[in-house]
XYZ file of C-alpha atoms in Angstrom:
774
model
C 0.000 0.000 0.000
C 1.133 3.523 -0.660
C 1.153 6.244 1.919
C -0.312 9.687 1.733
C 1.717 12.493 0.239
C 2.190 14.219 3.579
C 3.767 11.057 5.005
C 6.477 10.934 2.329
C 9.263 12.900 3.947
C 12.682 13.870 2.547
C 15.069 10.964 2.184
C 12.407 8.385 1.309
C 13.008 6.304 -1.785
C 10.818 5.819 -4.804
C 13.341 4.636 -7.314
C 15.784 7.435 -6.553
C 19.491 7.111 -7.179
C 21.852 7.324 -4.209
C 21.990 10.895 -2.932
C 25.116 12.553 -1.616
C 25.120 14.292 1.757
C 24.863 17.682 0.023
C 21.920 16.529 -2.067
C 20.122 15.220 1.008
C 20.773 18.567 2.721
C 19.275 20.403 -0.260
C 16.223 18.159 -0.112
C 15.742 18.865 3.595
C 16.233 22.609 3.165
C 13.762 22.916 0.284
C 11.226 20.828 2.202
C 11.660 23.037 5.279
C 11.140 26.188 3.222
C 8.004 24.891 1.508
C 6.463 23.716 4.771
C 7.670 26.594 6.917
C 6.092 29.983 7.673
C 7.467 31.635 4.526
C 6.552 28.929 2.045
C 3.381 27.409 3.445
C 0.971 30.212 2.499
C 2.524 30.528 -0.960
C 2.223 26.763 -1.499
C -1.422 26.872 -0.411
C -2.151 29.736 -2.793
C -0.455 28.042 -5.728
C -2.193 24.720 -5.048
C -5.602 26.363 -4.838
C -5.205 28.405 -8.010
C -4.573 25.610 -10.492
C -1.669 24.283 -12.531
C -0.974 27.094 -15.005
C -1.657 30.345 -13.147
C 1.586 32.268 -13.349
C 0.464 35.035 -11.006
C -0.187 32.504 -8.224
C 3.026 30.561 -8.688
C 5.181 33.646 -9.165
C 5.752 34.475 -5.474
C 6.667 30.887 -4.651
C 9.032 30.602 -7.616
C 10.674 33.875 -6.625
C 11.094 32.651 -3.061
C 12.959 29.600 -4.360
C 14.816 31.609 -6.980
C 16.219 34.030 -4.413
C 18.106 31.074 -2.888
C 19.187 29.578 -6.226
C 16.785 26.682 -5.636
C 14.458 27.148 -8.585
C 17.188 26.061 -11.006
C 19.981 24.702 -8.802
C 21.487 22.747 -11.665
C 22.239 25.858 -13.712
C 25.572 27.712 -13.600
C 25.837 30.452 -10.985
C 26.165 33.178 -13.608
C 22.712 32.213 -14.819
C 21.058 32.195 -11.401
C 21.662 28.612 -10.319
C 24.019 26.938 -7.882
C 26.284 25.269 -10.436
C 25.052 21.792 -9.491
C 23.271 19.443 -11.911
C 20.111 17.634 -13.081
C 19.842 15.586 -9.889
C 19.510 18.719 -7.739
C 16.908 20.176 -10.088
C 14.987 16.884 -9.836
C 15.168 17.077 -6.027
C 13.501 20.499 -6.063
C 10.930 19.269 -8.564
C 10.017 16.322 -6.367
C 9.606 18.503 -3.287
C 7.274 20.824 -5.190
C 5.049 17.946 -6.266
C 5.175 16.257 -2.861
C 3.793 19.419 -1.315
C 0.994 19.808 -3.830
C 2.501 22.612 -5.922
C 1.430 22.534 -9.603
C 4.609 21.926 -11.560
C 3.665 22.791 -15.145
C 5.403 26.189 -15.217
C 8.473 24.764 -13.486
C 8.688 21.881 -15.939
C 8.282 24.014 -19.051
C 10.365 27.058 -18.024
C 13.159 25.371 -16.102
C 13.310 21.765 -17.309
C 12.401 22.209 -20.964
C 13.234 25.745 -22.092
C 16.090 26.354 -19.696
C 17.816 23.116 -20.593
C 17.522 23.875 -24.301
C 19.008 27.352 -23.840
C 21.866 25.920 -21.818
C 22.519 23.477 -24.648
C 22.526 25.912 -27.535
C 21.629 29.451 -26.490
C 24.073 32.201 -27.363
C 25.732 34.404 -24.783
C 23.362 37.332 -25.383
C 20.196 35.304 -24.816
C 21.537 33.256 -21.931
C 22.987 36.129 -19.926
C 19.896 38.248 -20.471
C 17.115 35.737 -19.860
C 18.343 32.694 -17.931
C 18.886 34.643 -14.675
C 15.316 35.960 -14.912
C 13.975 32.431 -15.450
C 16.040 31.088 -12.542
C 14.809 33.912 -10.297
C 11.158 33.194 -11.070
C 10.744 36.659 -12.591
C 10.086 35.308 -16.085
C 8.312 32.228 -17.404
C 8.569 30.703 -20.847
C 7.098 27.999 -23.038
C 7.759 26.030 -26.212
C 5.937 26.563 -29.500
C 6.641 23.518 -31.628
C 3.353 21.816 -32.559
C 1.124 22.985 -35.381
C -2.357 21.972 -36.545
C -1.036 19.408 -39.044
C 2.282 18.387 -37.506
C 1.877 17.083 -33.961
C 4.865 14.828 -33.305
C 6.030 15.152 -36.930
C 8.164 18.232 -36.435
C 9.878 17.693 -39.773
C 6.672 18.884 -41.480
C 6.621 22.321 -39.812
C 4.844 24.949 -41.895
C 5.720 28.054 -39.871
C 8.279 30.067 -41.776
C 10.960 32.624 -41.000
C 11.953 35.300 -43.503
C 15.335 36.989 -43.300
C 15.015 40.751 -42.963
C 17.412 43.488 -41.989
C 18.580 42.877 -38.433
C 16.864 39.524 -37.997
C 13.820 37.538 -39.068
C 10.059 37.781 -39.355
C 8.008 34.771 -38.308
C 4.719 33.673 -39.817
C 2.660 30.702 -38.677
C 0.219 29.169 -36.271
C 1.233 27.153 -33.211
C -1.194 24.951 -31.305
C -1.528 22.811 -28.183
C 0.994 24.909 -26.268
C 0.798 24.896 -22.467
C 2.058 27.349 -19.836
C 1.693 29.985 -22.563
C -0.922 32.453 -21.352
C 1.361 33.957 -18.685
C 4.719 33.296 -20.376
C 6.955 36.160 -21.413
C 9.037 34.332 -24.006
C 8.839 31.184 -26.097
C 11.125 28.870 -27.998
C 9.605 28.814 -31.480
C 10.446 26.296 -34.193
C 10.076 27.595 -37.754
C 11.569 26.889 -41.162
C 13.752 29.382 -43.003
C 11.879 30.537 -46.079
C 14.849 29.913 -48.370
C 15.294 26.304 -47.189
C 14.835 23.793 -49.957
C 16.823 25.581 -52.624
C 19.485 22.881 -52.499
C 18.750 19.227 -52.104
C 19.713 16.576 -49.640
C 18.151 13.451 -51.115
C 18.885 11.359 -54.174
C 16.062 12.954 -56.178
C 17.281 16.474 -55.508
C 14.604 17.335 -52.944
C 15.810 18.823 -49.644
C 15.546 16.774 -46.451
C 12.201 17.138 -44.678
C 13.883 18.874 -41.756
C 15.918 21.296 -43.871
C 15.917 24.872 -42.612
C 14.250 24.250 -39.253
C 15.454 26.880 -36.806
C 14.770 27.753 -33.166
C 13.987 31.351 -32.205
C 13.699 33.063 -28.824
C 10.546 35.127 -29.220
C 8.859 37.691 -26.973
C 5.164 36.836 -26.641
C 4.455 40.535 -26.113
C 5.973 41.517 -29.467
C 3.779 43.064 -32.180
C 2.193 40.362 -34.319
C 1.827 37.776 -31.526
C -1.692 36.703 -30.595
C -2.211 34.190 -27.782
C -5.621 32.579 -27.691
C -6.429 30.160 -24.812
C -8.082 26.893 -25.845
C -9.819 24.956 -23.030
C -9.269 21.221 -23.028
C -10.048 18.149 -20.954
C -7.289 18.870 -18.442
C -6.815 21.560 -15.836
C -4.229 23.562 -17.790
C -5.574 25.110 -21.025
C -3.880 24.868 -24.369
C -3.079 27.988 -26.325
C -3.128 28.750 -29.996
C -0.453 31.302 -30.894
C -0.631 33.269 -34.137
C 2.626 34.694 -35.484
C 1.941 37.442 -38.002
C 5.232 38.874 -39.183
C 6.750 38.856 -35.698
C 10.209 40.403 -35.709
C 12.982 38.443 -34.002
C 16.467 39.973 -33.655
C 19.267 38.052 -35.299
C 20.956 37.355 -31.947
C 17.784 35.600 -30.720
C 18.371 32.546 -32.911
C 19.103 29.466 -30.786
C 21.788 27.351 -32.408
C 22.942 27.641 -36.015
C 20.230 28.884 -38.407
C 18.622 26.043 -40.301
C 20.209 23.339 -38.152
C 17.788 22.945 -35.252
C 16.686 19.423 -36.129
C 19.364 17.672 -34.081
C 18.926 20.216 -31.283
C 15.195 19.542 -31.141
C 15.779 15.807 -30.971
C 18.333 16.256 -28.191
C 16.015 18.586 -26.277
C 13.119 16.151 -26.605
C 15.307 13.292 -25.369
C 16.147 15.384 -22.318
C 12.453 16.074 -21.740
C 11.629 12.368 -21.975
C 13.047 11.205 -18.668
C 9.592 10.222 -17.475
C 10.378 12.068 -14.251
C 7.578 14.611 -14.488
C 5.042 11.854 -15.129
C 6.479 9.685 -12.357
C 6.085 12.454 -9.790
C 2.533 13.026 -10.928
C 1.725 9.309 -10.748
C 3.050 9.104 -7.205
C 1.035 12.162 -6.237
C -2.089 10.747 -7.859
C -1.798 7.322 -6.273
C -1.172 8.857 -2.860
C -4.328 10.920 -3.357
C -6.312 7.794 -4.296
C -5.034 6.041 -1.163
C -5.984 8.991 1.001
C -9.437 9.154 -0.588
C -10.012 5.417 -0.068
C -8.941 5.729 3.572
C -11.326 8.658 4.110
C -14.158 6.574 2.671
C -13.254 3.461 4.683
C -12.366 1.494 1.539
C -8.614 1.181 1.945
C -8.822 -2.304 3.514
C -11.244 -3.658 0.933
C -9.400 -6.473 -0.926
C -10.429 -5.238 -4.379
C -8.875 -1.852 -3.664
C -5.901 -2.794 -1.513
C -4.561 -5.405 -3.935
C -4.928 -3.176 -6.985
C -3.368 -0.202 -5.200
C -0.406 -2.279 -4.003
C 0.433 -3.508 -7.501
C 0.045 0.015 -8.892
C 2.383 1.181 -6.153
C 4.985 -1.311 -7.385
C 4.489 -0.101 -10.961
C 4.927 3.526 -9.872
C 8.101 2.560 -8.030
C 9.386 0.814 -11.157
C 8.663 3.962 -13.132
C 10.607 5.937 -10.571
C 13.669 3.761 -11.061
C 13.489 4.268 -14.825
C 13.115 8.038 -14.445
C 15.941 8.399 -11.930
C 18.186 6.367 -14.210
C 17.625 8.949 -16.944
C 18.272 11.827 -14.517
C 21.511 10.141 -13.489
C 22.571 9.767 -17.109
C 21.919 13.432 -17.748
C 24.089 14.257 -14.751
C 26.853 12.250 -16.447
C 26.126 14.018 -19.765
C 24.870 10.824 -21.364
C 21.861 10.671 -23.644
C 19.938 7.408 -23.949
C 17.179 7.758 -26.540
C 15.632 4.273 -26.199
C 15.980 4.326 -22.400
C 14.309 7.726 -22.210
C 11.514 6.521 -24.491
C 10.909 3.526 -22.214
C 10.886 5.734 -19.113
C 8.503 8.241 -20.667
C 6.139 5.592 -22.094
C 6.046 3.504 -18.924
C 5.344 6.402 -16.577
C 2.761 8.193 -18.700
C 0.820 4.994 -19.384
C 0.273 4.598 -15.630
C -2.142 7.532 -15.632
C -5.083 5.551 -16.937
C -5.055 2.646 -14.446
C -4.573 5.047 -11.531
C -7.386 7.316 -12.715
C -9.658 4.334 -13.212
C -8.951 3.120 -9.697
C -9.818 6.614 -8.457
C -13.139 6.383 -10.294
C -13.784 2.933 -8.805
C -13.228 4.377 -5.331
C -15.798 7.105 -5.952
C -18.273 4.611 -7.377
C -17.840 2.233 -4.442
C -18.391 5.021 -1.932
C -21.975 5.558 -3.047
C -22.056 8.886 -1.264
C -20.566 12.353 -1.318
C -18.089 13.170 1.453
C -15.511 15.880 1.932
C -13.484 16.727 -1.158
C -10.316 14.642 -1.530
C -6.910 15.973 -0.608
C -4.944 16.177 -3.834
C -6.175 15.590 -7.380
C -9.553 13.871 -7.392
C -10.865 11.170 -9.706
C -12.395 13.603 -12.188
C -9.223 15.657 -12.518
C -7.070 12.553 -12.926
C -9.388 11.032 -15.500
C -9.501 14.216 -17.576
C -5.757 14.779 -17.432
C -4.399 11.273 -18.029
C -4.805 11.250 -21.853
C -2.609 14.325 -22.122
C 0.255 12.600 -20.337
C 0.637 10.162 -23.204
C 0.782 13.031 -25.720
C 3.130 15.567 -24.146
C 6.779 15.585 -25.364
C 5.938 12.875 -27.899
C 3.025 10.470 -27.986
C 3.145 6.933 -26.636
C 3.280 5.735 -30.228
C 6.375 7.835 -30.882
C 7.972 6.347 -27.764
C 7.173 2.806 -28.888
C 8.597 3.589 -32.318
C 11.803 4.798 -30.661
C 12.037 1.582 -28.633
C 11.223 -0.638 -31.613
C 13.817 0.968 -33.895
C 16.420 2.219 -31.417
C 16.501 -0.752 -29.038
C 14.910 -3.741 -30.779
C 16.062 -2.666 -34.266
C 13.047 -4.267 -35.899
C 14.036 -2.611 -39.165
C 17.293 -4.630 -39.335
C 16.410 -8.268 -39.776
C 19.612 -9.901 -38.527
C 20.548 -7.325 -35.900
C 20.237 -8.213 -32.213
C 18.701 -5.622 -29.891
C 20.992 -2.959 -28.529
C 21.458 -3.676 -24.818
C 19.712 -1.654 -22.157
C 21.348 -0.880 -18.828
C 22.481 -4.033 -17.044
C 24.755 -3.357 -14.048
C 25.244 -7.123 -13.636
C 26.430 -7.746 -17.195
C 29.993 -8.687 -16.193
C 28.854 -11.171 -13.553
C 26.279 -12.558 -15.977
C 28.998 -13.282 -18.542
C 31.160 -15.047 -15.945
C 28.223 -17.120 -14.754
C 27.397 -18.214 -18.273
C 30.964 -19.385 -18.780
C 30.803 -21.519 -15.632
C 27.379 -23.088 -15.871
C 25.948 -22.149 -19.259
C 27.698 -24.929 -21.131
C 26.404 -27.569 -18.758
C 22.870 -26.243 -18.972
C 22.969 -25.911 -22.739
C 24.191 -29.472 -23.223
C 21.662 -30.806 -20.776
C 18.846 -28.850 -22.418
C 19.775 -30.050 -25.901
C 20.016 -33.699 -24.821
C 16.652 -33.734 -23.097
C 13.807 -35.216 -25.077
C 10.112 -34.287 -25.126
C 8.560 -35.026 -21.790
C 5.216 -33.232 -21.563
C 2.401 -32.631 -24.025
C 4.066 -29.328 -24.941
C 7.400 -30.944 -25.600
C 9.055 -29.396 -22.560
C 12.383 -31.061 -21.837
C 12.488 -32.948 -18.584
C 15.770 -31.537 -17.359
C 17.510 -33.692 -14.783
C 17.307 -31.537 -11.610
C 20.155 -33.437 -10.000
C 22.472 -32.661 -12.918
C 21.460 -28.993 -12.830
C 22.111 -28.866 -9.106
C 25.548 -30.423 -9.454
C 26.464 -27.940 -12.191
C 25.688 -25.128 -9.761
C 27.594 -26.856 -6.962
C 30.690 -27.330 -9.124
C 30.657 -23.674 -10.148
C 30.429 -22.502 -6.528
C 27.115 -20.836 -7.278
C 25.170 -22.669 -4.565
C 27.233 -21.045 -1.814
C 27.226 -17.630 -3.471
C 25.139 -15.921 -0.779
C 25.976 -18.107 2.221
C 28.373 -16.899 4.943
C 32.087 -17.589 4.362
C 32.162 -19.434 7.682
C 29.700 -21.920 6.192
C 31.773 -22.368 3.056
C 29.964 -19.701 1.054
C 31.112 -16.560 -0.745
C 29.097 -14.043 1.287
C 27.576 -12.243 -1.689
C 24.142 -10.639 -1.770
C 20.756 -11.446 -3.201
C 21.495 -9.264 -6.250
C 24.051 -11.752 -7.570
C 21.738 -14.680 -6.950
C 19.076 -12.929 -9.021
C 21.372 -13.285 -12.014
C 21.599 -17.016 -11.327
C 17.820 -17.242 -11.152
C 17.454 -15.318 -14.413
C 19.913 -17.566 -16.228
C 18.089 -20.646 -14.949
C 14.857 -19.184 -16.253
C 16.401 -18.475 -19.652
C 17.458 -22.128 -19.931
C 14.185 -23.413 -18.419
C 16.347 -25.230 -15.861
C 14.455 -25.224 -12.583
C 15.335 -27.768 -9.959
C 15.809 -27.006 -6.268
C 18.202 -24.040 -6.369
C 15.791 -21.180 -5.608
C 14.235 -22.761 -2.529
C 17.366 -24.476 -1.231
C 19.486 -21.358 -1.070
C 16.734 -19.357 0.672
C 16.305 -22.107 3.266
C 20.050 -22.296 3.852
C 20.224 -18.534 4.373
C 17.446 -18.779 6.948
C 19.204 -21.697 8.637
C 22.399 -19.648 8.905
C 20.626 -16.590 10.321
C 21.682 -17.337 13.933
C 25.298 -18.021 13.012
C 27.469 -21.031 13.773
C 25.878 -21.487 17.175
C 22.355 -21.768 15.838
C 20.448 -25.002 15.418
C 20.219 -24.504 11.642
C 23.966 -24.210 11.047
C 24.446 -27.897 10.067
C 21.792 -27.452 7.373
C 23.564 -24.386 6.023
C 26.861 -26.305 5.907
C 25.226 -29.205 4.099
C 23.702 -26.931 1.463
C 26.983 -25.082 0.909
C 28.629 -28.473 0.396
C 26.020 -29.427 -2.163
C 24.779 -32.478 -0.227
C 21.272 -31.266 0.701
C 18.469 -29.698 -1.317
C 15.164 -28.286 -0.131
C 11.670 -27.567 -1.389
C 9.341 -25.013 0.184
C 5.572 -25.136 0.460
C 3.883 -22.193 -1.214
C 2.002 -21.605 2.026
C 5.261 -20.429 3.625
C 4.954 -17.148 1.737
C 1.364 -16.491 2.779
C 0.316 -14.692 5.923
C 0.365 -17.430 8.552
C -2.536 -17.014 10.990
C -2.332 -18.011 14.639
C -4.425 -21.112 13.933
C -4.336 -23.051 10.693
C -7.150 -24.471 8.547
C -8.719 -27.793 9.591
C -6.256 -29.963 7.644
C -3.199 -27.814 8.367
C 0.021 -29.394 9.512
C 0.391 -29.614 13.294
C 3.733 -29.998 15.062
C 3.708 -31.740 18.446
C 7.375 -31.251 19.211
C 8.580 -34.439 17.566
C 6.359 -35.189 14.601
C 4.193 -33.287 12.162
C 0.797 -34.285 10.738
C -1.402 -32.522 8.206
C -1.198 -31.276 4.628
C 0.233 -28.531 2.458
C -1.248 -27.897 -0.945
C 1.573 -26.759 -3.176
C 5.266 -27.675 -3.103
C 7.407 -27.196 -6.193
C 10.067 -29.858 -6.945
C 9.245 -31.844 -3.839
C 10.181 -35.118 -5.527
C 13.856 -34.147 -5.908
C 14.376 -32.359 -2.587
C 15.992 -33.908 0.455
C 14.165 -31.563 2.866
C 10.623 -30.189 2.782
C 9.835 -26.883 4.515
C 6.267 -26.180 5.555
C 4.312 -24.146 8.119
C 3.044 -26.118 11.110
C 1.033 -25.068 14.106
C 1.938 -25.497 17.775
C 0.166 -24.346 20.949
C 2.703 -21.488 21.130
C 2.076 -20.382 17.556
C 2.997 -21.356 13.993
C 6.536 -22.344 13.055
C 8.337 -23.439 9.905
C 9.595 -27.008 10.125
C 12.003 -28.998 7.971
C 11.102 -32.630 7.291
C 13.169 -35.161 5.389
C 11.290 -36.229 2.290
C 12.263 -39.892 2.717
C 10.809 -40.050 6.262
C 8.004 -42.536 6.873
C 4.728 -40.651 6.951
C 5.573 -38.281 4.069
C 3.390 -38.737 0.975
C 3.597 -36.762 -2.253
C 0.754 -36.381 -4.748
C 1.436 -34.942 -8.166
C -0.720 -31.877 -8.929
C -1.641 -32.946 -12.463
C -4.481 -30.433 -12.665
C -1.936 -27.635 -12.928
C -0.321 -29.193 -15.978
C 3.191 -29.198 -14.574
C 5.373 -32.159 -13.664
C 7.094 -30.459 -10.713
C 4.197 -29.391 -8.468
C 3.014 -31.547 -5.587
C 0.643 -31.690 -2.659
C 2.258 -33.172 0.466
C 0.635 -35.026 3.343
C 2.413 -35.605 6.651
C 1.287 -38.488 8.877
C 3.308 -38.274 12.096
C 6.432 -37.633 10.073
C 9.472 -37.196 12.289
C 11.053 -33.767 12.651
C 14.724 -34.137 13.524
C 16.292 -32.133 16.359
C 16.926 -28.622 15.105
C 14.177 -29.098 12.525
C 12.324 -25.912 13.471
C 13.675 -23.406 10.982
C 12.095 -20.327 12.573
C 8.899 -18.951 14.025
C 6.311 -17.863 11.503
C 6.200 -14.084 11.341
C 9.732 -13.669 12.714
C 12.365 -11.515 10.972
C 14.018 -14.713 9.719
C 10.719 -15.814 8.195
C 10.199 -12.376 6.612
C 13.667 -12.496 5.060
C 13.054 -16.030 3.801
C 9.794 -14.978 2.147
C 11.374 -11.945 0.522
C 14.272 -13.984 -0.875
C 11.941 -16.664 -2.204
C 9.859 -14.035 -3.958
C 12.813 -12.105 -5.317
C 14.432 -15.186 -6.816
C 11.132 -16.377 -8.204
C 10.873 -12.959 -9.830
C 14.361 -13.470 -11.226
C 13.452 -16.862 -12.656
C 10.300 -15.460 -14.252
C 12.223 -12.518 -15.692
C 14.809 -14.820 -17.245
C 12.084 -17.057 -18.638
C 10.297 -14.010 -20.029
C 13.470 -12.529 -21.515
C 14.253 -15.717 -23.422
C 10.646 -16.023 -24.587
C 10.814 -12.428 -25.780
C 14.060 -13.057 -27.656
C 12.485 -16.049 -29.387
C 9.482 -13.929 -30.318
C 11.542 -11.034 -31.635
C 13.615 -13.399 -33.795
C 10.462 -15.029 -35.105
C 8.878 -11.651 -35.875
C 11.946 -10.618 -37.854
C 12.001 -13.821 -39.905
C 8.306 -14.666 -40.285
C 7.161 -13.062 -43.518
C 3.592 -12.099 -44.322
C 2.410 -10.005 -47.281
C 5.954 -9.843 -48.582
C 7.718 -8.524 -45.475
C 8.678 -9.597 -41.946
C 5.812 -9.128 -39.512
C 8.162 -7.071 -37.306
C 7.921 -4.416 -40.010
C 4.216 -3.981 -39.323
C 3.757 -1.067 -36.959
C 1.197 -2.840 -34.781
C 3.513 -5.807 -34.254
C 6.583 -3.655 -33.613
C 4.653 -1.579 -31.076
C 3.462 -4.706 -29.254
C 7.047 -5.907 -29.053
C 8.257 -2.515 -27.852
C 5.609 -2.378 -25.100
C 6.573 -5.852 -23.879
C 10.259 -4.915 -23.923
C 9.539 -1.789 -21.876
C 7.469 -3.652 -19.289
C 10.083 -6.384 -19.013
C 12.892 -3.868 -18.539
C 10.930 -1.945 -15.904
C 10.179 -5.121 -13.970
C 13.816 -6.162 -14.070
C 14.996 -2.769 -12.815
C 12.451 -2.859 -9.982
C 13.338 -6.383 -8.841
C 17.054 -5.645 -8.832
C 16.470 -2.481 -6.804
C 14.414 -4.449 -4.275
C 17.210 -7.012 -4.009
C 19.753 -4.235 -3.431
C 17.492 -2.821 -0.731
C 17.360 -6.242 0.886
C 21.159 -6.568 0.744
C 21.459 -3.170 2.422
C 19.587 -4.560 5.429
C 16.211 -2.975 4.662
C 13.940 -5.991 4.307
C 10.726 -4.622 2.751
C 7.324 -5.342 4.212
C 6.017 -8.709 2.958
C 3.138 -6.946 1.242
C 5.574 -4.993 -0.931
C 7.362 -8.150 -2.054
C 4.030 -9.782 -2.880
C 3.059 -6.826 -5.048
C 6.311 -7.042 -6.996
C 5.868 -10.765 -7.594
C 2.302 -10.159 -8.774
C 3.589 -7.564 -11.231
C 6.361 -9.823 -12.552
C 4.031 -12.821 -12.823
C 1.644 -10.820 -14.983
C 4.511 -9.671 -17.194
C 5.640 -13.299 -17.624
C 2.164 -14.435 -18.576
C 1.742 -11.600 -21.046
C 5.163 -11.963 -22.670
C 4.781 -15.697 -23.217
C 1.160 -15.470 -24.379
C 2.021 -12.692 -26.836
C 4.972 -14.799 -27.923
C 2.773 -17.706 -28.920
C 0.394 -15.335 -30.712
C 3.152 -13.675 -32.730
C 4.638 -17.036 -33.654
C 1.385 -17.863 -35.400
C 0.175 -21.457 -35.636
C 3.795 -22.589 -35.538
C 3.857 -21.469 -31.912
C 1.390 -24.231 -31.052
C 3.608 -27.009 -32.401
C 6.142 -29.063 -30.503
C 8.851 -27.745 -32.784
C 8.398 -24.232 -31.415
C 10.338 -23.519 -28.226
C 7.949 -20.690 -27.300
C 5.322 -23.222 -26.270
C 7.588 -24.571 -23.563
C 8.063 -21.099 -22.104
C 4.338 -20.385 -22.279
C 3.541 -23.612 -20.442
C 6.266 -23.178 -17.836
C 5.149 -19.614 -17.115
C 1.686 -20.885 -16.242
C 3.085 -23.027 -13.441
C 5.908 -20.765 -12.293
C 3.491 -17.893 -11.697
C 1.496 -19.969 -9.193
C 4.148 -21.817 -7.181
C 4.195 -19.032 -4.586
C 0.531 -18.191 -4.886
C -0.121 -16.658 -8.323
C -0.882 -13.034 -9.230
C -4.317 -12.989 -7.585
C -2.992 -14.514 -4.358
C -0.038 -12.139 -4.434
C -2.382 -9.174 -4.847
C -4.317 -10.421 -1.837
C -1.090 -10.758 0.135
C -0.047 -7.311 -1.027
C -3.299 -5.968 0.371
C -2.104 -7.010 3.800
């Protein structure tokens, strides 16, 4: 569950990169100003007056500007603090957290200011940037036209050279933050462009002559006409009728603004603005549901928890782009993914807000923050601003997936574990590949029945099994992050076996150190002599008393049943919840003990899932792993979920690669189906969702390694998100393979079938949403 906006204090994470001490101090200082006696009344006035009212925001912007905090990333000579994009993002987040409309800040500081810093001449920058940074001037962009939209190469506005400068003619539409702006960046085409060609037929390039101008909106010939729209901030139509622009107000070389525009748009497309809005919206929905007494309703709590995980994933993507800007790196495909992912969250959040209002059945006090109606009206615009969702998907399809180049592999996205991944593949990949190739059809889908024992021994020989165990137990002492890579590579090869559960159990057994009762188990696992399987019920909330047929532990034996245990037939130890008069515990039981009976769960269509019945099965001394609900249990659950996420992500990534290859080679109507826009966009959307899920899961693992074990509900929400991605990627994969995808010859069918089972072994998306609801 998310928390209300007021509860999110400085220093909290939502996908943010690591802050320095100075950056944290800036965050605290800005927060103190906005919530203190000077800022509080100005914040209240700005929040009450709407998103685009310059006269209401002016005093607050000037208060920040006087301290250099409105544009802290700008050089000092231009009114900033000489810092960088991260500091500007910190201020932006504090504004949104405190309910301040950010449209003018985004357009004037983030969009226009950044473009001027990139290409503005000394005259323009020294004259106007200090005024923007002080909050004394606001600005906007005038790019779009009635018949251009995202196709800026077809601009019709023209600029004529005259003595001392240029005269602009044209009509600009859909501009925001314009009514109260003093200046605008205007894109127009030089009238003489096109005299010389740039293409093989002698015609000039479509973008020839495009130039950026710094234009006063109070100059003669400028008419600004507000145009109401669905959202809170109106559009404006701006007519340019022979507007004179001095020659030193050209931004960048005349006629060569095309690359500048593309760079500026890439900088705009961090997804950060949308992420902040999505967090603010979801916090408002949570607060509204709480006020109406609906926040504990399962239908709401589960949906809100998964949306919270999606918003967090979007935050990681956005902060990655901010970090790259701070390092002066531009990542077009990465920015497109971040922008698409964050802006597409508006609709599900707005719909949940509407569901809350509908479920209330009554009118109560107005919500704190943007209400359902405002969210619903504004969310379509998010997917249009700074490039439509379709433009973003095109950028991902061509810039990352390279669908237009049949034999070209995708360009890699950020993978901080790439070096470790390559080493791991050298150690264990060959064994897995040989084993996979030698395996014959074993299920109706042709899935290879990989020998789990052989897979386990390959991991033992490589030292991978002890990767995260303490050195004193014979392990390497690494974190969960590295083991995620192992899980992903197992998923890619469809090699399952006991690794995921065994390592988590061994970590729990080693929690009390060498003096604890579980230490022998940890030693045995590190030595590769013991494997474990875990009942899915271990990851559920364990009540004080179990269901009628639940396992009961009397101190020496256990009797009862657990419904779902993956790979029980190959494990040496079974771990299950059992109830005692003092409360529930997790017990370990040897599978070969008398009184242990396994029943294959054939209804789930998977050879590795079992129900287990215990009939006075002996529990050896030291066989109580931990108390249910203890910190050790919480850590065990989180590690099980994280590694299951890793396995599903690897499975999904390989299924996606198979699908992309098939789409590039399967020809229909004389061309590869990947060339069809609808297909390429579907692939791009799946690639974006898969990347976002991977980034989120790795960040959660890093948080766990840092000693901050998340609440179980948060881990359940992440697993629910990843499970849905896995189901969608594999289902879309079969669809895009065509009828061939249904045959035994097609590997995609094996991934589709395995995903069905692997998304339920710890409870399935619906159960995870219920667990996420708390």
